[in-house]
């Protein structure tokens, strides 16, 4: 049974072990970890909007011929919490295989202790982002 990528597991453990008052600060640091869309990328073409997020959030997961997953995220800078979810996934899933991405637990953000630090609505948005990514990967490896 594949496990989630070790990089993501480390991030989850760091958050789970952190005192509640620093969790939000740690989260916000990840809002800077979202790579920009590649040069020449045609806006949100081919990307899926996550309507559960309160801000316009677009994503795309591409399974490469090598079997790794490439993620693309676009979210406005004025939505740092939502961007942070993307940053965590961008960093935690870098070079992950499709199987590893699918092994990420659906309750990832609860495991990180975020449910105690941010609003349920935001956690739900983050959970929806992960669910969409996993669905896109599943569709491509069919």
JSON list of N, CA, C and O in Angstrom, two decimals, residues 3-46:
[
{"chain": "A", "resi": 3, "resn": "UNK", "atom": "N", "xyz": [2.31, 4.99, 0.48]},
{"chain": "A", "resi": 3, "resn": "UNK", "atom": "CA", "xyz": [2.11, 5.99, 1.53]},
{"chain": "A", "resi": 3, "resn": "UNK", "atom": "C", "xyz": [2.22, 7.36, 0.92]},
{"chain": "A", "resi": 3, "resn": "UNK", "atom": "O", "xyz": [2.79, 7.53, -0.16]},
{"chain": "A", "resi": 4, "resn": "UNK", "atom": "N", "xyz": [1.70, 8.36, 1.65]},
{"chain": "A", "resi": 4, "resn": "UNK", "atom": "CA", "xyz": [1.81, 9.72, 1.12]},
{"chain": "A", "resi": 4, "resn": "UNK", "atom": "C", "xyz": [3.30, 10.08, 1.08]},
{"chain": "A", "resi": 4, "resn": "UNK", "atom": "O", "xyz": [4.12, 9.52, 1.80]},
{"chain": "A", "resi": 5, "resn": "UNK", "atom": "N", "xyz": [3.67, 11.02, 0.21]},
{"chain": "A", "resi": 5, "resn": "UNK", "atom": "CA", "xyz": [5.08, 11.40, 0.07]},
{"chain": "A", "resi": 5, "resn": "UNK", "atom": "C", "xyz": [5.68, 11.81, 1.41]},
{"chain": "A", "resi": 5, "resn": "UNK", "atom": "O", "xyz": [5.02, 12.47, 2.22]},
{"chain": "A", "resi": 6, "resn": "UNK", "atom": "N", "xyz": [6.94, 11.41, 1.65]},
{"chain": "A", "resi": 6, "resn": "UNK", "atom": "CA", "xyz": [7.58, 11.68, 2.94]},
{"chain": "A", "resi": 6, "resn": "UNK", "atom": "C", "xyz": [7.66, 13.18, 3.23]},
{"chain": "A", "resi": 6, "resn": "UNK", "atom": "O", "xyz": [7.52, 13.62, 4.37]},
{"chain": "A", "resi": 7, "resn": "UNK", "atom": "N", "xyz": [7.86, 13.99, 2.18]},
{"chain": "A", "resi": 7, "resn": "UNK", "atom": "CA", "xyz": [7.95, 15.45, 2.38]},
{"chain": "A", "resi": 7, "resn": "UNK", "atom": "C", "xyz": [6.63, 15.98, 2.96]},
{"chain": "A", "resi": 7, "resn": "UNK", "atom": "O", "xyz": [6.63, 16.80, 3.88]},
{"chain": "A", "resi": 8, "resn": "UNK", "atom": "N", "xyz": [5.50, 15.48, 2.43]},
{"chain": "A", "resi": 8, "resn": "UNK", "atom": "CA", "xyz": [4.20, 15.92, 2.93]},
{"chain": "A", "resi": 8, "resn": "UNK", "atom": "C", "xyz": [3.99, 15.39, 4.35]},
{"chain": "A", "resi": 8, "resn": "UNK", "atom": "O", "xyz": [3.49, 16.10, 5.22]},
{"chain": "A", "resi": 9, "resn": "UNK", "atom": "N", "xyz": [4.40, 14.15, 4.60]},
{"chain": "A", "resi": 9, "resn": "UNK", "atom": "CA", "xyz": [4.27, 13.57, 5.94]},
{"chain": "A", "resi": 9, "resn": "UNK", "atom": "C", "xyz": [5.04, 14.40, 6.96]},
{"chain": "A", "resi": 9, "resn": "UNK", "atom": "O", "xyz": [4.57, 14.63, 8.08]},
{"chain": "A", "resi": 10, "resn": "UNK", "atom": "N", "xyz": [6.23, 14.88, 6.57]},
{"chain": "A", "resi": 10, "resn": "UNK", "atom": "CA", "xyz": [7.03, 15.74, 7.47]},
{"chain": "A", "resi": 10, "resn": "UNK", "atom": "C", "xyz": [6.29, 17.04, 7.78]},
{"chain": "A", "resi": 10, "resn": "UNK", "atom": "O", "xyz": [6.29, 17.50, 8.93]},
{"chain": "A", "resi": 11, "resn": "UNK", "atom": "N", "xyz": [5.69, 17.64, 6.76]},
{"chain": "A", "resi": 11, "resn": "UNK", "atom": "CA", "xyz": [4.95, 18.89, 6.96]},
{"chain": "A", "resi": 11, "resn": "UNK", "atom": "C", "xyz": [3.78, 18.64, 7.93]},
{"chain": "A", "resi": 11, "resn": "UNK", "atom": "O", "xyz": [3.56, 19.41, 8.86]},
{"chain": "A", "resi": 12, "resn": "UNK", "atom": "N", "xyz": [3.07, 17.54, 7.73]},
{"chain": "A", "resi": 12, "resn": "UNK", "atom": "CA", "xyz": [1.93, 17.19, 8.59]},
{"chain": "A", "resi": 12, "resn": "UNK", "atom": "C", "xyz": [2.41, 17.05, 10.04]},
{"chain": "A", "resi": 12, "resn": "UNK", "atom": "O", "xyz": [1.80, 17.60, 10.97]},
{"chain": "A", "resi": 13, "resn": "UNK", "atom": "N", "xyz": [3.53, 16.34, 10.23]},
{"chain": "A", "resi": 13, "resn": "UNK", "atom": "CA", "xyz": [4.05, 16.13, 11.59]},
{"chain": "A", "resi": 13, "resn": "UNK", "atom": "C", "xyz": [4.47, 17.45, 12.24]},
{"chain": "A", "resi": 13, "resn": "UNK", "atom": "O", "xyz": [4.21, 17.67, 13.43]},
{"chain": "A", "resi": 14, "resn": "UNK", "atom": "N", "xyz": [5.12, 18.32, 11.47]},
{"chain": "A", "resi": 14, "resn": "UNK", "atom": "CA", "xyz": [5.55, 19.62, 12.01]},
{"chain": "A", "resi": 14, "resn": "UNK", "atom": "C", "xyz": [4.34, 20.41, 12.52]},
{"chain": "A", "resi": 14, "resn": "UNK", "atom": "O", "xyz": [4.37, 20.99, 13.60]},
{"chain": "A", "resi": 15, "resn": "UNK", "atom": "N", "xyz": [3.29, 20.44, 11.72]},
{"chain": "A", "resi": 15, "resn": "UNK", "atom": "CA", "xyz": [2.09, 21.17, 12.11]},
{"chain": "A", "resi": 15, "resn": "UNK", "atom": "C", "xyz": [1.42, 20.52, 13.31]},
{"chain": "A", "resi": 15, "resn": "UNK", "atom": "O", "xyz": [1.02, 21.21, 14.25]},
{"chain": "A", "resi": 16, "resn": "UNK", "atom": "N", "xyz": [1.30, 19.20, 13.28]},
{"chain": "A", "resi": 16, "resn": "UNK", "atom": "CA", "xyz": [0.60, 18.49, 14.36]},
{"chain": "A", "resi": 16, "resn": "UNK", "atom": "C", "xyz": [1.31, 18.69, 15.70]},
{"chain": "A", "resi": 16, "resn": "UNK", "atom": "O", "xyz": [0.68, 18.75, 16.75]},
{"chain": "A", "resi": 17, "resn": "UNK", "atom": "N", "xyz": [2.65, 18.84, 15.65]},
{"chain": "A", "resi": 17, "resn": "UNK", "atom": "CA", "xyz": [3.43, 18.98, 16.88]},
{"chain": "A", "resi": 17, "resn": "UNK", "atom": "C", "xyz": [3.52, 20.43, 17.35]},
{"chain": "A", "resi": 17, "resn": "UNK", "atom": "O", "xyz": [3.93, 20.70, 18.48]},
{"chain": "A", "resi": 18, "resn": "UNK", "atom": "N", "xyz": [3.16, 21.37, 16.51]},
{"chain": "A", "resi": 18, "resn": "UNK", "atom": "CA", "xyz": [3.34, 22.79, 16.83]},
{"chain": "A", "resi": 18, "resn": "UNK", "atom": "C", "xyz": [2.29, 23.28, 17.81]},
{"chain": "A", "resi": 18, "resn": "UNK", "atom": "O", "xyz": [1.15, 22.84, 17.78]},
{"chain": "A", "resi": 19, "resn": "UNK", "atom": "N", "xyz": [2.69, 24.22, 18.70]},
{"chain": "A", "resi": 19, "resn": "UNK", "atom": "CA", "xyz": [1.69, 24.83, 19.58]},
{"chain": "A", "resi": 19, "resn": "UNK", "atom": "C", "xyz": [0.66, 25.59, 18.74]},
{"chain": "A", "resi": 19, "resn": "UNK", "atom": "O", "xyz": [1.00, 26.16, 17.70]},
{"chain": "A", "resi": 20, "resn": "UNK", "atom": "N", "xyz": [-0.57, 25.56, 19.19]},
{"chain": "A", "resi": 20, "resn": "UNK", "atom": "CA", "xyz": [-1.67, 26.15, 18.42]},
{"chain": "A", "resi": 20, "resn": "UNK", "atom": "C", "xyz": [-1.43, 27.58, 17.98]},
{"chain": "A", "resi": 20, "resn": "UNK", "atom": "O", "xyz": [-1.76, 27.95, 16.86]},
{"chain": "A", "resi": 21, "resn": "UNK", "atom": "N", "xyz": [-0.80, 28.36, 18.86]},
{"chain": "A", "resi": 21, "resn": "UNK", "atom": "CA", "xyz": [-0.64, 29.79, 18.52]},
{"chain": "A", "resi": 21, "resn": "UNK", "atom": "C", "xyz": [0.33, 30.04, 17.37]},
{"chain": "A", "resi": 21, "resn": "UNK", "atom": "O", "xyz": [0.30, 31.12, 16.79]},
{"chain": "A", "resi": 22, "resn": "UNK", "atom": "N", "xyz": [1.19, 29.09, 17.05]},
{"chain": "A", "resi": 22, "resn": "UNK", "atom": "CA", "xyz": [2.10, 29.32, 15.92]},
{"chain": "A", "resi": 22, "resn": "UNK", "atom": "C", "xyz": [1.63, 28.65, 14.63]},
{"chain": "A", "resi": 22, "resn": "UNK", "atom": "O", "xyz": [2.20, 28.88, 13.56]},
{"chain": "A", "resi": 23, "resn": "UNK", "atom": "N", "xyz": [0.56, 27.86, 14.71]},
{"chain": "A", "resi": 23, "resn": "UNK", "atom": "CA", "xyz": [0.09, 27.12, 13.54]},
{"chain": "A", "resi": 23, "resn": "UNK", "atom": "C", "xyz": [-0.29, 28.08, 12.40]},
{"chain": "A", "resi": 23, "resn": "UNK", "atom": "O", "xyz": [0.09, 27.86, 11.25]},
{"chain": "A", "resi": 24, "resn": "UNK", "atom": "N", "xyz": [-0.99, 29.16, 12.72]},
{"chain": "A", "resi": 24, "resn": "UNK", "atom": "CA", "xyz": [-1.41, 30.10, 11.67]},
{"chain": "A", "resi": 24, "resn": "UNK", "atom": "C", "xyz": [-0.20, 30.75, 11.01]},
{"chain": "A", "resi": 24, "resn": "UNK", "atom": "O", "xyz": [-0.13, 30.86, 9.78]},
{"chain": "A", "resi": 25, "resn": "UNK", "atom": "N", "xyz": [0.80, 31.14, 11.82]},
{"chain": "A", "resi": 25, "resn": "UNK", "atom": "CA", "xyz": [2.02, 31.73, 11.25]},
{"chain": "A", "resi": 25, "resn": "UNK", "atom": "C", "xyz": [2.72, 30.73, 10.33]},
{"chain": "A", "resi": 25, "resn": "UNK", "atom": "O", "xyz": [3.18, 31.09, 9.24]},
{"chain": "A", "resi": 26, "resn": "UNK", "atom": "N", "xyz": [2.81, 29.47, 10.77]},
{"chain": "A", "resi": 26, "resn": "UNK", "atom": "CA", "xyz": [3.44, 28.43, 9.95]},
{"chain": "A", "resi": 26, "resn": "UNK", "atom": "C", "xyz": [2.68, 28.26, 8.63]},
{"chain": "A", "resi": 26, "resn": "UNK", "atom": "O", "xyz": [3.28, 28.14, 7.57]},
{"chain": "A", "resi": 27, "resn": "UNK", "atom": "N", "xyz": [1.36, 28.29, 8.75]},
{"chain": "A", "resi": 27, "resn": "UNK", "atom": "CA", "xyz": [0.51, 28.14, 7.58]},
{"chain": "A", "resi": 27, "resn": "UNK", "atom": "C", "xyz": [0.79, 29.25, 6.57]},
{"chain": "A", "resi": 27, "resn": "UNK", "atom": "O", "xyz": [0.99, 29.01, 5.38]},
{"chain": "A", "resi": 28, "resn": "UNK", "atom": "N", "xyz": [0.84, 30.48, 7.08]},
{"chain": "A", "resi": 28, "resn": "UNK", "atom": "CA", "xyz": [1.01, 31.63, 6.19]},
{"chain": "A", "resi": 28, "resn": "UNK", "atom": "C", "xyz": [2.37, 31.61, 5.48]},
{"chain": "A", "resi": 28, "resn": "UNK", "atom": "O", "xyz": [2.49, 32.12, 4.37]},
{"chain": "A", "resi": 29, "resn": "UNK", "atom": "N", "xyz": [3.37, 31.00, 6.11]},
{"chain": "A", "resi": 29, "resn": "UNK", "atom": "CA", "xyz": [4.66, 30.88, 5.44]},
{"chain": "A", "resi": 29, "resn": "UNK", "atom": "C", "xyz": [4.55, 30.08, 4.14]},
{"chain": "A", "resi": 29, "resn": "UNK", "atom": "O", "xyz": [5.26, 30.32, 3.18]},
{"chain": "A", "resi": 30, "resn": "UNK", "atom": "N", "xyz": [3.61, 29.14, 4.12]},
{"chain": "A", "resi": 30, "resn": "UNK", "atom": "CA", "xyz": [3.44, 28.31, 2.92]},
{"chain": "A", "resi": 30, "resn": "UNK", "atom": "C", "xyz": [2.73, 29.06, 1.80]},
{"chain": "A", "resi": 30, "resn": "UNK", "atom": "O", "xyz": [2.75, 28.62, 0.66]},
{"chain": "A", "resi": 31, "resn": "UNK", "atom": "N", "xyz": [2.12, 30.21, 2.12]},
{"chain": "A", "resi": 31, "resn": "UNK", "atom": "CA", "xyz": [1.43, 30.94, 1.05]},
{"chain": "A", "resi": 31, "resn": "UNK", "atom": "C", "xyz": [2.45, 31.47, 0.03]},
{"chain": "A", "resi": 31, "resn": "UNK", "atom": "O", "xyz": [2.11, 31.74, -1.11]},
{"chain": "A", "resi": 32, "resn": "UNK", "atom": "N", "xyz": [3.71, 31.58, 0.46]},
{"chain": "A", "resi": 32, "resn": "UNK", "atom": "CA", "xyz": [4.77, 32.03, -0.46]},
{"chain": "A", "resi": 32, "resn": "UNK", "atom": "C", "xyz": [5.37, 30.87, -1.25]},
{"chain": "A", "resi": 32, "resn": "UNK", "atom": "O", "xyz": [6.21, 31.08, -2.11]},
{"chain": "A", "resi": 33, "resn": "UNK", "atom": "N", "xyz": [4.97, 29.64, -0.93]},
{"chain": "A", "resi": 33, "resn": "UNK", "atom": "CA", "xyz": [5.58, 28.46, -1.57]},
{"chain": "A", "resi": 33, "resn": "UNK", "atom": "C", "xyz": [4.85, 28.06, -2.85]},
{"chain": "A", "resi": 33, "resn": "UNK", "atom": "O", "xyz": [5.20, 27.06, -3.46]},
{"chain": "A", "resi": 34, "resn": "UNK", "atom": "N", "xyz": [3.84, 28.84, -3.26]},
{"chain": "A", "resi": 34, "resn": "UNK", "atom": "CA", "xyz": [3.10, 28.48, -4.47]},
{"chain": "A", "resi": 34, "resn": "UNK", "atom": "C", "xyz": [3.86, 28.97, -5.69]},
{"chain": "A", "resi": 34, "resn": "UNK", "atom": "O", "xyz": [4.04, 30.18, -5.86]},
{"chain": "A", "resi": 35, "resn": "UNK", "atom": "N", "xyz": [4.34, 28.06, -6.52]},
{"chain": "A", "resi": 35, "resn": "UNK", "atom": "CA", "xyz": [5.07, 28.52, -7.70]},
{"chain": "A", "resi": 35, "resn": "UNK", "atom": "C", "xyz": [4.12, 29.24, -8.66]},
{"chain": "A", "resi": 35, "resn": "UNK", "atom": "O", "xyz": [2.95, 28.85, -8.77]},
{"chain": "A", "resi": 36, "resn": "UNK", "atom": "N", "xyz": [4.60, 30.27, -9.35]},
{"chain": "A", "resi": 36, "resn": "UNK", "atom": "CA", "xyz": [3.74, 30.95, -10.32]},
{"chain": "A", "resi": 36, "resn": "UNK", "atom": "C", "xyz": [3.42, 30.02, -11.49]},
{"chain": "A", "resi": 36, "resn": "UNK", "atom": "O", "xyz": [4.15, 29.05, -11.72]},
{"chain": "A", "resi": 37, "resn": "UNK", "atom": "N", "xyz": [2.35, 30.32, -12.19]},
{"chain": "A", "resi": 37, "resn": "UNK", "atom": "CA", "xyz": [2.04, 29.52, -13.39]},
{"chain": "A", "resi": 37, "resn": "UNK", "atom": "C", "xyz": [3.20, 29.67, -14.37]},
{"chain": "A", "resi": 37, "resn": "UNK", "atom": "O", "xyz": [3.81, 30.73, -14.44]},
{"chain": "A", "resi": 38, "resn": "UNK", "atom": "N", "xyz": [3.49, 28.62, -15.12]},
{"chain": "A", "resi": 38, "resn": "UNK", "atom": "CA", "xyz": [4.61, 28.70, -16.07]},
{"chain": "A", "resi": 38, "resn": "UNK", "atom": "C", "xyz": [4.41, 29.83, -17.08]},
{"chain": "A", "resi": 38, "resn": "UNK", "atom": "O", "xyz": [3.28, 30.15, -17.44]},
{"chain": "A", "resi": 39, "resn": "UNK", "atom": "N", "xyz": [5.51, 30.41, -17.51]},
{"chain": "A", "resi": 39, "resn": "UNK", "atom": "CA", "xyz": [5.45, 31.49, -18.51]},
{"chain": "A", "resi": 39, "resn": "UNK", "atom": "C", "xyz": [4.71, 30.98, -19.74]},
{"chain": "A", "resi": 39, "resn": "UNK", "atom": "O", "xyz": [4.91, 29.85, -20.17]},
{"chain": "A", "resi": 40, "resn": "UNK", "atom": "N", "xyz": [3.84, 31.82, -20.25]},
{"chain": "A", "resi": 40, "resn": "UNK", "atom": "CA", "xyz": [3.10, 31.42, -21.44]},
{"chain": "A", "resi": 40, "resn": "UNK", "atom": "C", "xyz": [1.89, 30.55, -21.16]},
{"chain": "A", "resi": 40, "resn": "UNK", "atom": "O", "xyz": [1.21, 30.10, -22.08]},
{"chain": "A", "resi": 41, "resn": "UNK", "atom": "N", "xyz": [1.62, 30.25, -19.87]},
{"chain": "A", "resi": 41, "resn": "UNK", "atom": "CA", "xyz": [0.44, 29.44, -19.56]},
{"chain": "A", "resi": 41, "resn": "UNK", "atom": "C", "xyz": [-0.80, 30.28, -19.85]},
{"chain": "A", "resi": 41, "resn": "UNK", "atom": "O", "xyz": [-0.91, 31.41, -19.39]},
{"chain": "A", "resi": 42, "resn": "UNK", "atom": "N", "xyz": [-1.74, 29.74, -20.63]},
{"chain": "A", "resi": 42, "resn": "UNK", "atom": "CA", "xyz": [-2.89, 30.54, -21.06]},
{"chain": "A", "resi": 42, "resn": "UNK", "atom": "C", "xyz": [-3.93, 30.73, -19.95]},
{"chain": "A", "resi": 42, "resn": "UNK", "atom": "O", "xyz": [-4.95, 30.04, -19.93]},
{"chain": "A", "resi": 43, "resn": "UNK", "atom": "N", "xyz": [-3.66, 31.63, -19.02]},
{"chain": "A", "resi": 43, "resn": "UNK", "atom": "CA", "xyz": [-4.64, 31.92, -17.95]},
{"chain": "A", "resi": 43, "resn": "UNK", "atom": "C", "xyz": [-5.05, 30.67, -17.21]},
{"chain": "A", "resi": 43, "resn": "UNK", "atom": "O", "xyz": [-4.22, 29.86, -16.83]},
{"chain": "A", "resi": 44, "resn": "UNK", "atom": "N", "xyz": [-6.35, 30.49, -17.04]},
{"chain": "A", "resi": 44, "resn": "UNK", "atom": "CA", "xyz": [-6.85, 29.33, -16.30]},
{"chain": "A", "resi": 44, "resn": "UNK", "atom": "C", "xyz": [-7.30, 28.21, -17.23]},
{"chain": "A", "resi": 44, "resn": "UNK", "atom": "O", "xyz": [-7.99, 27.30, -16.80]},
{"chain": "A", "resi": 45, "resn": "UNK", "atom": "N", "xyz": [-6.90, 28.30, -18.49]},
{"chain": "A", "resi": 45, "resn": "UNK", "atom": "CA", "xyz": [-7.29, 27.27, -19.46]},
{"chain": "A", "resi": 45, "resn": "UNK", "atom": "C", "xyz": [-6.80, 25.90, -19.00]},
{"chain": "A", "resi": 45, "resn": "UNK", "atom": "O", "xyz": [-5.64, 25.73, -18.61]},
{"chain": "A", "resi": 46, "resn": "UNK", "atom": "N", "xyz": [-7.69, 24.94, -19.02]},
{"chain": "A", "resi": 46, "resn": "UNK", "atom": "CA", "xyz": [-7.33, 23.58, -18.63]},
{"chain": "A", "resi": 46, "resn": "UNK", "atom": "C", "xyz": [-7.26, 23.39, -17.12]},
{"chain": "A", "resi": 46, "resn": "UNK", "atom": "O", "xyz": [-6.92, 22.32, -16.63]}
]
